[in-house]
Amino acid sequence: MTNNRQQILCVWDFDNSLIDENSDTWIVEKLAPDLRGFMSEFHRAHPGQWTALMQQVFFKLHERGITRADYERSINDIPVSSANLEAIRLLHRAGADVRILSDANTFFIEAFLKHHGLSPLISHVASNPAHFDLTGQLRIDPYTLACPLPCPCQLCPANLCKGQVLSDWLHPVSQCQFDRVFYVGDGAGDLCPALRLSRPVGYVLARAGCSLERLLSKRLALDGLVPHLPQMAATNADPPAKIGAAGPWVGVWRSGEDVFQFFSSQLNG
Ligand SMILES: [Mg+2]
Ligand SMILES: [Zn+2]
């Protein structure tokens, strides 16, 4: 039997995209809010070294007796739109390959997916690897140690070029195997993968009011276009914007309901 079903890839950023928080700062707020000052000082002194910062934070939490169960309780409470969770179920039912690409860490993401019963629906989690060592301390490593400083793309932190990961997924044998590719993101780290997508296959869903929307709007302005990204929901008739000569379709979303409605219309249409 011939399978005429479209091959669809949907890649989600985790922090402030799939979930409504930054998981790293959420954990600190829940487990040790007095570490806020340490975090901002470290960040000022070592910009671009977020994974190294979280290594230090996890060390301090271990010293205070924070256990895996404490982390898991906090992760279970991370705010998330039920419509985003429903969108993942919808994508999976439609046969889409659903993946997560994040600069957080594998432990947070996998614990979150498990809590919400989504683990079997996600084919890949690409993030900084994290595990508990024999003493019970959470350890995190950079996603890659191979990337020279600065990363050749000039857009990403040294530990993770999300664009390179996405490119590897899209071109396993130098040819795109997907009929459509969706990328849901919010931050500056999502610009590199967004720009690796091209029309008519690629769609970028940028969260309204965040860095990715601002950066993509600047790209539109470079093309001499009005820097306006249309709302991406089934109820809105605006066609998505086009980035560059062959770049992806781009639209913005304000809520999980927008994301869910958009995928409903795309997958049923
Ligand atoms: Mg994010
Ligand atoms: Zn990059």
Coordinates of C-alpha atoms and ligand atoms in Angstrom, one line a residue:
M1 CA 0.0 0.0 0.0
T2 CA 1.4 3.4 -0.9
N3 CA 1.6 5.9 1.9
N4 CA 0.7 9.3 0.6
R5 CA 0.7 10.9 4.0
Q6 CA 2.9 14.0 4.2
Q7 CA 6.0 13.8 6.2
I8 CA 5.8 16.5 8.8
L9 CA 8.5 17.6 11.3
C10 CA 7.6 19.8 14.2
V11 CA 10.4 21.2 16.3
W12 CA 9.6 22.9 19.6
D13 CA 11.9 25.1 21.6
F14 CA 11.2 24.3 25.3
D15 CA 11.6 27.4 27.5
N16 CA 8.9 30.1 26.9
S17 CA 7.7 28.1 23.8
L18 CA 6.4 24.7 24.8
I19 CA 6.3 25.9 28.5
D20 CA 5.4 29.3 29.7
E21 CA 8.5 29.8 31.8
N22 CA 12.3 29.5 31.6
S23 CA 12.8 26.2 33.3
D24 CA 16.3 27.1 34.8
T25 CA 15.1 30.3 36.5
W26 CA 11.8 28.6 37.5
I27 CA 13.8 25.9 39.3
V28 CA 15.8 28.5 41.1
E29 CA 12.7 30.5 42.1
K30 CA 11.1 27.3 43.5
L31 CA 14.1 25.8 45.2
A32 CA 16.5 28.6 46.1
P33 CA 15.3 32.1 45.2
D34 CA 18.2 33.6 47.1
L35 CA 20.5 32.4 44.3
R36 CA 19.1 35.0 42.0
G37 CA 21.9 37.5 42.9
F38 CA 24.6 34.8 42.3
M39 CA 23.0 34.0 38.9
S40 CA 22.9 37.6 37.7
E41 CA 26.5 38.3 38.8
F42 CA 27.8 35.1 37.1
H43 CA 25.9 36.0 34.0
R44 CA 27.3 39.5 33.9
A45 CA 30.9 38.2 34.4
H46 CA 30.5 35.3 32.0
P47 CA 28.1 36.2 29.2
G48 CA 27.2 33.4 26.9
Q49 CA 28.2 30.8 29.6
W50 CA 24.7 29.8 30.7
T51 CA 25.4 26.1 30.9
A52 CA 28.5 26.8 33.2
L53 CA 26.2 28.9 35.3
M54 CA 23.7 26.1 35.7
Q55 CA 26.5 23.7 36.6
Q56 CA 27.3 26.0 39.5
V57 CA 23.7 26.4 40.5
F58 CA 23.1 22.6 40.6
F59 CA 26.3 22.3 42.7
K60 CA 24.9 24.8 45.2
L61 CA 21.5 23.1 45.3
H62 CA 23.2 19.8 46.0
E63 CA 25.1 21.4 48.9
R64 CA 21.7 22.4 50.3
G65 CA 20.4 18.9 50.1
I66 CA 18.1 19.4 47.1
T67 CA 17.2 15.9 45.7
R68 CA 15.9 14.6 42.4
A69 CA 12.4 14.4 44.0
D70 CA 12.6 18.1 44.8
Y71 CA 13.6 18.9 41.2
E72 CA 10.8 16.7 39.9
R73 CA 8.1 18.3 42.1
S74 CA 9.2 21.8 40.8
I75 CA 9.2 20.6 37.2
N76 CA 5.7 19.1 37.6
D77 CA 4.5 22.6 38.5
I78 CA 6.0 24.5 35.5
P79 CA 3.3 26.6 33.9
V80 CA 2.3 25.2 30.5
S81 CA -0.7 25.9 28.2
S82 CA -2.9 22.9 28.0
A83 CA -3.5 23.9 24.4
N84 CA 0.3 23.4 23.6
L85 CA 0.1 19.9 25.1
E86 CA -3.0 19.3 23.0
A87 CA -1.2 20.6 19.9
I88 CA 1.6 18.0 20.5
R89 CA -1.1 15.2 20.7
L90 CA -2.7 16.5 17.6
L91 CA 0.6 16.6 15.7
H92 CA 1.4 13.0 16.8
R93 CA -2.0 11.7 15.8
A94 CA -1.4 13.3 12.4
G95 CA 1.7 11.3 12.0
A96 CA 4.1 14.2 12.5
D97 CA 7.6 13.7 13.9
V98 CA 7.7 15.9 17.0
R99 CA 11.0 16.9 18.5
I100 CA 12.4 19.3 21.1
L101 CA 15.4 21.4 20.6
S102 CA 16.4 23.4 23.7
D103 CA 19.3 25.0 25.5
A104 CA 17.9 23.9 28.9
N105 CA 18.8 20.3 29.7
T106 CA 17.6 16.7 29.0
F107 CA 16.7 16.0 32.6
F108 CA 14.2 18.9 33.0
I109 CA 12.7 18.2 29.6
E110 CA 12.3 14.5 30.0
A111 CA 10.9 14.8 33.5
F112 CA 8.4 17.4 32.1
L113 CA 7.4 15.1 29.2
K114 CA 7.0 12.1 31.5
H115 CA 4.8 14.1 34.0
H116 CA 2.5 15.1 31.2
G117 CA 2.5 11.7 29.5
L118 CA 4.1 13.0 26.4
S119 CA 7.4 11.0 26.3
P120 CA 6.1 8.5 23.8
L121 CA 5.0 11.3 21.4
I122 CA 8.4 12.9 21.1
S123 CA 11.0 11.3 18.9
H124 CA 14.1 13.3 19.9
V125 CA 15.1 15.7 22.7
A126 CA 18.2 17.6 21.7
S127 CA 19.5 19.6 24.7
N128 CA 22.5 19.8 27.1
P129 CA 22.8 16.3 28.6
A130 CA 22.1 16.1 32.3
H131 CA 22.1 13.3 34.8
F132 CA 22.3 12.6 38.6
D133 CA 25.7 11.3 39.7
L134 CA 26.3 8.7 42.4
T135 CA 26.1 11.4 45.1
G136 CA 22.8 12.6 43.9
Q137 CA 24.0 15.8 42.3
L138 CA 22.5 16.9 39.0
R139 CA 25.3 17.3 36.5
I140 CA 25.0 19.1 33.2
D141 CA 27.3 19.1 30.2
P142 CA 27.3 21.3 27.1
Y143 CA 25.4 19.8 24.2
T144 CA 28.6 19.9 22.2
L145 CA 32.2 20.5 23.1
A146 CA 33.3 20.4 19.4
C147 CA 32.0 23.9 18.4
P148 CA 34.9 26.3 18.2
L149 CA 34.5 29.7 19.8
P150 CA 32.7 31.6 18.5
C151 CA 30.3 29.3 16.7
P152 CA 30.7 29.6 12.9
C153 CA 27.1 30.8 12.6
Q154 CA 27.8 33.8 14.8
L155 CA 24.3 33.6 16.2
C156 CA 24.4 30.9 18.8
P157 CA 26.1 30.2 22.1
A158 CA 29.2 28.0 21.9
N159 CA 27.5 25.0 23.5
L160 CA 24.6 24.7 21.1
C161 CA 24.0 25.8 17.6
K162 CA 20.3 25.0 17.2
G163 CA 20.5 25.7 13.5
Q164 CA 23.2 23.1 13.0
V165 CA 21.1 20.5 14.9
L166 CA 18.1 21.3 12.7
S167 CA 20.2 21.2 9.5
D168 CA 21.4 17.7 10.5
W169 CA 17.8 16.6 11.0
L170 CA 16.7 18.1 7.7
H171 CA 19.6 16.9 5.5
P172 CA 20.5 13.4 6.7
V173 CA 21.4 12.4 3.1
S174 CA 21.8 16.0 1.7
Q175 CA 18.1 16.1 0.8
C176 CA 15.1 17.3 2.9
Q177 CA 13.0 14.3 3.8
F178 CA 10.1 16.3 5.1
D179 CA 7.2 17.9 3.1
R180 CA 6.6 20.4 5.8
V181 CA 8.7 21.6 8.8
F182 CA 7.3 23.7 11.6
Y183 CA 9.5 25.5 14.2
V184 CA 7.9 26.9 17.4
G185 CA 10.2 29.3 19.2
D186 CA 10.6 32.5 21.1
G187 CA 14.2 33.5 21.8
A188 CA 17.3 34.8 20.1
G189 CA 18.7 31.3 20.1
D190 CA 15.8 30.3 17.8
L191 CA 16.9 32.7 15.0
C192 CA 19.6 30.4 13.6
P193 CA 17.3 27.4 13.1
A194 CA 14.5 29.6 11.8
L195 CA 16.8 31.0 9.1
R196 CA 17.8 27.4 8.1
L197 CA 14.2 26.8 6.9
S198 CA 13.0 27.7 3.5
R199 CA 9.7 28.1 1.6
P200 CA 7.5 26.3 0.8
V201 CA 8.4 23.7 3.4
G202 CA 9.4 25.7 6.4
Y203 CA 7.1 27.6 8.8
V204 CA 8.3 29.5 11.9
L205 CA 5.9 30.2 14.7
A206 CA 7.4 33.0 16.8
R207 CA 6.0 33.9 20.2
A208 CA 4.7 37.5 20.2
G209 CA 6.6 40.1 22.1
C210 CA 9.8 38.1 22.3
S211 CA 13.3 38.3 20.8
L212 CA 12.7 36.0 17.9
E213 CA 9.7 38.1 16.7
R214 CA 11.9 41.3 16.9
L215 CA 14.8 39.7 15.1
L216 CA 12.6 38.3 12.3
S217 CA 10.8 41.7 12.0
K218 CA 14.3 43.2 11.4
R219 CA 14.9 40.7 8.6
L220 CA 11.6 41.8 7.0
A221 CA 12.7 45.4 7.2
L222 CA 15.9 44.5 5.5
D223 CA 13.9 43.3 2.5
G224 CA 12.2 46.7 2.4
L225 CA 9.0 45.2 3.8
V226 CA 6.8 46.6 6.5
P227 CA 8.2 44.8 9.6
H228 CA 5.0 43.2 10.6
L229 CA 4.6 39.5 11.3
P230 CA 1.0 38.4 11.1
Q231 CA -0.9 36.4 13.7
M232 CA -0.6 32.7 13.2
A233 CA -4.0 31.2 14.0
A234 CA -6.7 29.5 12.0
T235 CA -9.1 32.3 12.7
N236 CA -6.8 34.9 11.1
A237 CA -6.9 35.4 7.4
D238 CA -3.5 37.1 7.1
P239 CA -1.1 34.9 5.1
P240 CA 2.2 34.3 7.0
A241 CA 5.1 36.7 6.1
K242 CA 7.9 35.6 3.9
I243 CA 11.5 36.0 5.1
G244 CA 14.0 36.8 2.4
A245 CA 14.0 35.4 -1.2
A246 CA 13.4 31.8 -0.1
G247 CA 13.2 32.0 3.7
P248 CA 10.4 30.4 5.7
W249 CA 6.9 31.5 6.2
V250 CA 6.7 33.3 9.6
G251 CA 3.8 34.2 11.9
V252 CA 3.4 35.1 15.5
W253 CA 1.4 33.5 18.3
R254 CA 0.2 34.9 21.5
S255 CA -1.2 31.8 23.3
G256 CA -1.2 28.0 23.1
E257 CA -4.7 28.3 21.7
D258 CA -3.2 30.2 18.6
V259 CA -0.7 27.4 18.2
F260 CA -3.3 24.7 18.5
Q261 CA -5.7 26.4 16.1
F262 CA -2.9 26.9 13.6
F263 CA -1.9 23.2 13.6
S264 CA -5.6 22.2 13.5
S265 CA -6.0 24.1 10.3
Q266 CA -2.7 23.0 8.8
L267 CA -3.1 19.3 9.5
N268 CA -6.7 19.0 8.6
G269 CA -6.4 21.2 5.5
Ligands
MG1 MG 12.9 29.7 24.5
ZN2 ZN 23.7 28.7 15.1

